[in-house]
Tab-separated table of C-alpha atoms in Angstrom:
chain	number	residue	atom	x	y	z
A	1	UNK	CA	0.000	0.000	0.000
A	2	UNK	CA	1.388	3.448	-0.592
A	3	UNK	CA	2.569	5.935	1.570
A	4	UNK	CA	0.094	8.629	2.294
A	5	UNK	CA	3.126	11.188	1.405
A	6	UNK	CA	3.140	9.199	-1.798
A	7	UNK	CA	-0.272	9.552	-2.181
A	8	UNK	CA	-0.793	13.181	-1.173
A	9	UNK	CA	2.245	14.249	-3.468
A	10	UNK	CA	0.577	12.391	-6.948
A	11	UNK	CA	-2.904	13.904	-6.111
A	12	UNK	CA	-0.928	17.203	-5.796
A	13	UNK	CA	1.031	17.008	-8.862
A	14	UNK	CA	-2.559	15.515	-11.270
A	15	UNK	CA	-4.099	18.657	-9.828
A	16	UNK	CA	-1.145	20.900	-10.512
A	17	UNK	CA	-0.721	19.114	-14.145
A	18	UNK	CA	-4.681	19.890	-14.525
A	19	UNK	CA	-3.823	23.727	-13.664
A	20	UNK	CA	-0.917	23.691	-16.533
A	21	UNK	CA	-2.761	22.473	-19.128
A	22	UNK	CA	-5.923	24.852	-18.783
A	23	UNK	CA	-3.159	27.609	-18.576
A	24	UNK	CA	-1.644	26.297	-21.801
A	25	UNK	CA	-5.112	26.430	-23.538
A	26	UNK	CA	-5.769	30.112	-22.604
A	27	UNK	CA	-7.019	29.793	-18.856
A	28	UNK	CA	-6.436	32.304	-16.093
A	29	UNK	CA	-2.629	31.699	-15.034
A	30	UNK	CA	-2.392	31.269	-11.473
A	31	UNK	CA	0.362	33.278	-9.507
A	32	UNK	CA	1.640	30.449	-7.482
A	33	UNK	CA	4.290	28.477	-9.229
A	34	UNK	CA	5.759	24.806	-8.414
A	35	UNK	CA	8.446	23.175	-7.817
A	36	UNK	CA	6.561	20.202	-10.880
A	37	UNK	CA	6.191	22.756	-12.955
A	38	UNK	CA	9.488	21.841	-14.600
A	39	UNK	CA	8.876	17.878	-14.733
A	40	UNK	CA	5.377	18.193	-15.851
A	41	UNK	CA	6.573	20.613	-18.982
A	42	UNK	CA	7.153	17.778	-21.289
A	43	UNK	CA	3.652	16.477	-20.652
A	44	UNK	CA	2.247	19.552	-21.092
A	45	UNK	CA	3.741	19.843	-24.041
A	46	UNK	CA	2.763	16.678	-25.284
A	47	UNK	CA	-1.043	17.641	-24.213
A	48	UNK	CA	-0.621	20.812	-26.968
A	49	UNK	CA	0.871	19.057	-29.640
A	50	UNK	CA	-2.244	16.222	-29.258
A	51	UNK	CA	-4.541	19.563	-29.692
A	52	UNK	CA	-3.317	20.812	-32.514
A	53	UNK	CA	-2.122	17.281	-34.583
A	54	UNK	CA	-3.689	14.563	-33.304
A	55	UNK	CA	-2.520	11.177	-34.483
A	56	UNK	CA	-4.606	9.490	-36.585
A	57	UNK	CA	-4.718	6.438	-34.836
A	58	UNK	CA	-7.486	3.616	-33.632
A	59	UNK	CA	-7.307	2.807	-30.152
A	60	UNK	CA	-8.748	-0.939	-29.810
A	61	UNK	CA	-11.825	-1.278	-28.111
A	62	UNK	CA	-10.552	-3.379	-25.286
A	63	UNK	CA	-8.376	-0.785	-23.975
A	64	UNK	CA	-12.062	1.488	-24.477
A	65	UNK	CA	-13.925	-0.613	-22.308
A	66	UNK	CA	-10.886	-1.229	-19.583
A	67	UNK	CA	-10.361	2.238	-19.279
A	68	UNK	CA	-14.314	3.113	-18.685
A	69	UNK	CA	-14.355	0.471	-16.367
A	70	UNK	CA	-11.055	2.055	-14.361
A	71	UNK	CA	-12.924	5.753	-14.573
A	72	UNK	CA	-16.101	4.392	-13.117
A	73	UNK	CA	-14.527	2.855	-10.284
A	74	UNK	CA	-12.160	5.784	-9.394
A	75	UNK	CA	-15.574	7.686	-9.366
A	76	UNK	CA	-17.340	5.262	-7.297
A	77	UNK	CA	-14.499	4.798	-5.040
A	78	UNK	CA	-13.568	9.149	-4.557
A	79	UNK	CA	-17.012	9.498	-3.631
A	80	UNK	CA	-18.138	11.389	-7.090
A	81	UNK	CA	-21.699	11.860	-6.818
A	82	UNK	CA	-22.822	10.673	-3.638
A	83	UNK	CA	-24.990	12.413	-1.135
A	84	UNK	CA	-23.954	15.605	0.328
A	85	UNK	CA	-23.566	15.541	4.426
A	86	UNK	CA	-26.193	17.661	6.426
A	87	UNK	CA	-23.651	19.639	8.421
A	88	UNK	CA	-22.232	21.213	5.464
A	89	UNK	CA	-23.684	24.026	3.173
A	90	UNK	CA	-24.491	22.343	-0.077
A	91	UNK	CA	-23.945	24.083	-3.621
A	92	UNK	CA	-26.341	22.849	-6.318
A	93	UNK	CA	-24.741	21.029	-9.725
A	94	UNK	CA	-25.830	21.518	-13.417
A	95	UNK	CA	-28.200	18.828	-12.999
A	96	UNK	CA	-29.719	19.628	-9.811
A	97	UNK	CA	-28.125	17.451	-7.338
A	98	UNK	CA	-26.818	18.989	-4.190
A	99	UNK	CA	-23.556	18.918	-2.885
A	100	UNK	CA	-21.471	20.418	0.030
A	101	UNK	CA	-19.398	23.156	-1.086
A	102	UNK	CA	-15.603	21.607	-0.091
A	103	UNK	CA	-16.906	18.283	-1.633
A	104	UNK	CA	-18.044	20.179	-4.671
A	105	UNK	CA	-14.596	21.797	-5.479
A	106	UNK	CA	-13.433	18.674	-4.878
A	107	UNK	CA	-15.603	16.455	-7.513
A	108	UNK	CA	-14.853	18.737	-9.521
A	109	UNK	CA	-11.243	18.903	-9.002
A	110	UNK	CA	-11.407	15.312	-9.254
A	111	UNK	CA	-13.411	15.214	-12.389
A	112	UNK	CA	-11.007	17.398	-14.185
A	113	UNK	CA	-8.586	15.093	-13.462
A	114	UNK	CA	-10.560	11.643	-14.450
A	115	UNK	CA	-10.731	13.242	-17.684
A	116	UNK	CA	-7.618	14.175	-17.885
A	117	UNK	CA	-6.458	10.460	-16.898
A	118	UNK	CA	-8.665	9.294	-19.774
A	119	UNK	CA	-7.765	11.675	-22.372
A	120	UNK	CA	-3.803	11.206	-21.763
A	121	UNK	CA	-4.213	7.329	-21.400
A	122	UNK	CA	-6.213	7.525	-24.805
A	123	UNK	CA	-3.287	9.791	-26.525
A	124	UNK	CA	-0.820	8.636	-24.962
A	125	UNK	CA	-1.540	5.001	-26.192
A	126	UNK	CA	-1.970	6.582	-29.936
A	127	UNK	CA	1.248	8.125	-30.184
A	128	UNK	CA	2.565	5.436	-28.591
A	129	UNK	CA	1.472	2.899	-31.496
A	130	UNK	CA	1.680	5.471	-34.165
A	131	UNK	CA	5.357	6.269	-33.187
A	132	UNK	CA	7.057	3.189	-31.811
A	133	UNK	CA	8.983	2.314	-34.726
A	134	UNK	CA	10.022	5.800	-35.642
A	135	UNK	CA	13.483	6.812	-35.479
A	136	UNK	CA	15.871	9.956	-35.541
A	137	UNK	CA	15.123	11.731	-38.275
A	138	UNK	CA	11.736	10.699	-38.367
A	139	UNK	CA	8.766	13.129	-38.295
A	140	UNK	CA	7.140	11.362	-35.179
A	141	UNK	CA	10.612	10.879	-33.673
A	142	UNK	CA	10.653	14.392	-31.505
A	143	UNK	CA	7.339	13.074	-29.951
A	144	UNK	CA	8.202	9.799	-29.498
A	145	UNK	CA	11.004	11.642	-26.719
A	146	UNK	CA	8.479	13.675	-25.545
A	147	UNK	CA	6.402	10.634	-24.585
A	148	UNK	CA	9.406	9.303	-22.484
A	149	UNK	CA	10.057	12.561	-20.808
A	150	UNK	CA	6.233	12.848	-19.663
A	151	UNK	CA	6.781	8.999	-18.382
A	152	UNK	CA	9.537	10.127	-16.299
A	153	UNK	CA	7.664	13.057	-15.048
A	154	UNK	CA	4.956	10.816	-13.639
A	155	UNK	CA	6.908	8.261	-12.495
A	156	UNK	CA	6.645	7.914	-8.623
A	157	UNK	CA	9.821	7.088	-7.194
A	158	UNK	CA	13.822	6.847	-8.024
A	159	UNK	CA	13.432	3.304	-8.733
A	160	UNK	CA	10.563	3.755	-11.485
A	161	UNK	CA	12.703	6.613	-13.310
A	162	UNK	CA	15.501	4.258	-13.191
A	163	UNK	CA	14.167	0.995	-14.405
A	164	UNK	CA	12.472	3.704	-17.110
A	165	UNK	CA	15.484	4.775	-18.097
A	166	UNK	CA	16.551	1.076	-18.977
A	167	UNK	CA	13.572	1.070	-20.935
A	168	UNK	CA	14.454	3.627	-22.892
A	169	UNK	CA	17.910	2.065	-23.398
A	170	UNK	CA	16.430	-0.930	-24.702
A	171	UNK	CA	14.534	1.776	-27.291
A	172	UNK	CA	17.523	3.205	-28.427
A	173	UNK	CA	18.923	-0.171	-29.309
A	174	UNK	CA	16.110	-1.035	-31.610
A	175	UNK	CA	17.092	2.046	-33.145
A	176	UNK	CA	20.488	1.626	-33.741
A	177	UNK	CA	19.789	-1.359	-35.360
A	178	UNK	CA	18.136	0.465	-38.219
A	179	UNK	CA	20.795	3.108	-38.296
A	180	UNK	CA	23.539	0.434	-38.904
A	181	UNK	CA	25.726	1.935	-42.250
A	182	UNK	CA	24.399	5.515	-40.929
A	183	UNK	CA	27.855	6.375	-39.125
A	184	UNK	CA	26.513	9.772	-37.837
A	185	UNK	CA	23.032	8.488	-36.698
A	186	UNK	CA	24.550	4.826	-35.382
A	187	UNK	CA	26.795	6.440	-33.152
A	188	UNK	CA	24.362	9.204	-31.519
A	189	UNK	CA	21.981	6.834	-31.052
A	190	UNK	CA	24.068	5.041	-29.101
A	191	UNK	CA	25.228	7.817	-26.853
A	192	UNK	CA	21.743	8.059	-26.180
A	193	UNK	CA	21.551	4.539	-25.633
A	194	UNK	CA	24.307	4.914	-23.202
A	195	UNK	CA	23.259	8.421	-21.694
A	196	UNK	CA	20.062	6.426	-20.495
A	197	UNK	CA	22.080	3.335	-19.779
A	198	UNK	CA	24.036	5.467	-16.998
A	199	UNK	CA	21.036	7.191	-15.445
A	200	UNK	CA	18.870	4.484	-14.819
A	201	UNK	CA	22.399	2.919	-13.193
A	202	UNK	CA	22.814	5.960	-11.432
A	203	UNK	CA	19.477	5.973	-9.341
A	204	UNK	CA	19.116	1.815	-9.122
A	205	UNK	CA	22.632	1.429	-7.765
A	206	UNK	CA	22.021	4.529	-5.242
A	207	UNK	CA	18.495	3.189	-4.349
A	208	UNK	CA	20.289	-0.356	-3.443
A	209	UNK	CA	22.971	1.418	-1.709
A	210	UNK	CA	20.117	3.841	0.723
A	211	UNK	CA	18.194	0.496	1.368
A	212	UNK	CA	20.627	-1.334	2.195
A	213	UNK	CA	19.223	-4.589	-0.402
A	214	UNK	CA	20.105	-5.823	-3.469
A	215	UNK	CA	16.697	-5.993	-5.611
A	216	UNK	CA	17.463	-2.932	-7.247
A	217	UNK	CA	21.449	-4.870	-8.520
A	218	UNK	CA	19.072	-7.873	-9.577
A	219	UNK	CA	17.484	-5.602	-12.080
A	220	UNK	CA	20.575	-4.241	-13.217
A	221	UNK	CA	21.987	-7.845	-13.789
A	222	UNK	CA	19.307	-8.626	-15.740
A	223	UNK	CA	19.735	-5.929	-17.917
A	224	UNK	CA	22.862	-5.930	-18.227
A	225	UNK	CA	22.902	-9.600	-19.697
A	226	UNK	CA	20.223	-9.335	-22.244
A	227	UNK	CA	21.499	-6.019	-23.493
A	228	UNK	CA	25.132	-7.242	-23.508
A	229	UNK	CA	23.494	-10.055	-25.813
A	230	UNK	CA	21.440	-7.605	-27.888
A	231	UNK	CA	24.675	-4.748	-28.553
A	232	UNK	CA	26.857	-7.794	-29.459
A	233	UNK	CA	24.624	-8.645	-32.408
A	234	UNK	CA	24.942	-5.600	-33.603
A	235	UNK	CA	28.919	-5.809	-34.354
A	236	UNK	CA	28.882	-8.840	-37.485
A	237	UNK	CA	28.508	-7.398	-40.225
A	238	UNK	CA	29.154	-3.372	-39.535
A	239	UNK	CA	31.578	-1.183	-40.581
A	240	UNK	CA	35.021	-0.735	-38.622
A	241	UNK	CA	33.972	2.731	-37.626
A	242	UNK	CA	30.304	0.951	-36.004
A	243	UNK	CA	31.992	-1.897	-34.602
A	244	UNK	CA	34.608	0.443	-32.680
A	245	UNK	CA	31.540	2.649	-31.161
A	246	UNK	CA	29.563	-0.495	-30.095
A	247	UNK	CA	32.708	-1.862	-28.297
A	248	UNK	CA	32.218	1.571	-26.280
A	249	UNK	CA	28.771	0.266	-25.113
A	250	UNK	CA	29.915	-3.154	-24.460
A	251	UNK	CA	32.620	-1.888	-22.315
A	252	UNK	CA	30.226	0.127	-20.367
A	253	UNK	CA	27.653	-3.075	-19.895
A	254	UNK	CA	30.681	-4.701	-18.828
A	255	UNK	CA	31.853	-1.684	-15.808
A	256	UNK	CA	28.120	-1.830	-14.822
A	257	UNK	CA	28.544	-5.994	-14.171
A	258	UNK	CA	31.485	-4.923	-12.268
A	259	UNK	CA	30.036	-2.347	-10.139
A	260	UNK	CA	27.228	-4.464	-9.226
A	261	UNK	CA	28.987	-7.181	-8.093
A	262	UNK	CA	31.048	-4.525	-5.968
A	263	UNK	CA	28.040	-2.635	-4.564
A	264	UNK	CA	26.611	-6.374	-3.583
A	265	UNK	CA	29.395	-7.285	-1.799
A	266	UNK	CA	29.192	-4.120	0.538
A	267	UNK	CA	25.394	-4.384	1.155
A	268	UNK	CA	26.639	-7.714	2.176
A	269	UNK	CA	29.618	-7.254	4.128
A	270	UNK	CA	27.752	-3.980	6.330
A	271	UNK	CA	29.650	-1.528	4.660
A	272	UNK	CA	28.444	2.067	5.215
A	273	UNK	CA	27.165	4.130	2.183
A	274	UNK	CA	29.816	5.367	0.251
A	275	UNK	CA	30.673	8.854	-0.321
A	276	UNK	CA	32.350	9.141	-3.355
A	277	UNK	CA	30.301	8.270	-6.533
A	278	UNK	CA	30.945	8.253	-10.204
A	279	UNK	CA	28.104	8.245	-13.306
A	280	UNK	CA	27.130	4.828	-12.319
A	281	UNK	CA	26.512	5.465	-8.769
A	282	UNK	CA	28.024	4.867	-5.157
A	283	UNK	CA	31.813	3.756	-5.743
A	284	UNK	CA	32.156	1.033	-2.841
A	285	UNK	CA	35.723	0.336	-0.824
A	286	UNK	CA	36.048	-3.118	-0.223
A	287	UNK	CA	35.330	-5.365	2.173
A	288	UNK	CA	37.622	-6.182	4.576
A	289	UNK	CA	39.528	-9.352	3.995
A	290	UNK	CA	38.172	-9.649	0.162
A	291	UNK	CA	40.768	-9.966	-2.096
């Protein structure tokens, strides 16, 4: 069960996102910024591109009917349209139905942000399947991003962003694949590739670190091996110049295995949290009678 912190925080930051996008379509602006404001931008964004060029994609109707049946039961279980309490003075809706005043700021606080949750689930999913194959250079590549960064504004904790991050390092693999001959494309894609590579490292290795437990390594392992796997395949065939900038990649896969293995050994040996730290995280000292 989440923490009510947690809880009160991604409230907080629907309602805020809410306020941001009514701003962006021409709404009062309200004087009071936050400290979201910056991670929410990218969704934002993504919320005014949908308006003015929205992709011409189906969504399937099974996703339709899961996400009605997700709406209704946020409604049912927030309270949306129940009775008002007697105590309270009431405020009377568009259709007639009374409600008290706090709980009618709130429904409709709350409404604005069911349909918010619909129409971004709904988008979302469209650009999603209209631009998961597109790559740099491509005109739905620049949204495609976009889509990432608004995942990593909403994501809820250190560990999310990071195993994100992996995600999108996965991604970029797919696309260097295509861009194999493209020296220019092949090798930014893969400094993207390993830009993301190190930040998801970065916060999984810290979060294992803080916690004092290794589940966070685990997922790093496992990455680690079915990437190594997937970059490899990428070397027969490709030109001396592509082969020598996926070696760079491998090599970092490699240091990551390495640092792992280190980091698990203090968690296991009691060592404190380390101070110094590099782009993949907490450097460890070693334990004491390790070799």
């Amino acid at each position: 069960m989440p923490a009510v912190d947690d809880i009160l925080f991604s409230r907080r930051r629907a309602e805020r996102f809410a306020q941001l996008l009514d701003e962006a379509n021409g709404a009062r602006r309200h004087h009071v910024r936050s400290r979201v404001d910056g991670q929410l931008a990218p969704l934002v964004a993504v919320g005014q591109r949908l308006s003015v060029d929205p992709p011409a994609v189906e969504v399937d109707q099974d996703f339709r009917t899961g996400l009605r049946a997700m709406l209704l039961a946020t409604a049912e279980r927030e309270g949306m349209g129940t009775a008002p309490a007697a105590s309270e003075p009431a405020t009377t809706t568009a259709r007639g139905r009374l409600l008290p005043a706090v709980t009618a700021r709130r429904a409709r606080a709350r409404g604005a942000i069911l349909v918010g949750i619909a129409a971004g689930a709904i988008a979302v999913s469209g650009i999603s399947a209209a631009s998961e194959n597109a790559v740099p250079g491509d005109a739905l590549y620049g949204m495609k991003r976009s889509t990432e960064r608004a995942q990593l504004a909403l994501a809820s904790s250190d560990i999310s962003r990071g195993q994100l991050f992996l995600d999108f390092a996965r991604t970029r693999l797919g696309e260097a694949a295509k861009l194999r001959g493209d020296r220019i494309g092949y090798s930014a894609v893969l400094d993207d590739m390993d830009a993301d590579t190190r930040q998801g490292v970065r916060l999984l290795t810290t979060a294992a670190v803080q916690r004092a437990e290794s589940g966070s390594l685990d997922t790093l392992n496992s990455f680690v091996t079915s990437q190594r796997r997937a970059v490899s395949g990428l070397v027969d065939g490709s030109t001396r110049a592509d082969r020598d900038r996926t070696q760079r990649s491998l090599h970092l896969l490699d240091s990551i295995r390495e640092r792992s293995d280190e980091l698990r050994a203090a968690i296991a040996c009691g060592l404190p949290v380390p101070s110094a730290s590099d782009t993949l995280g907490p450097a460890p000292s070693t334990c004491p009678g390790a070799r």
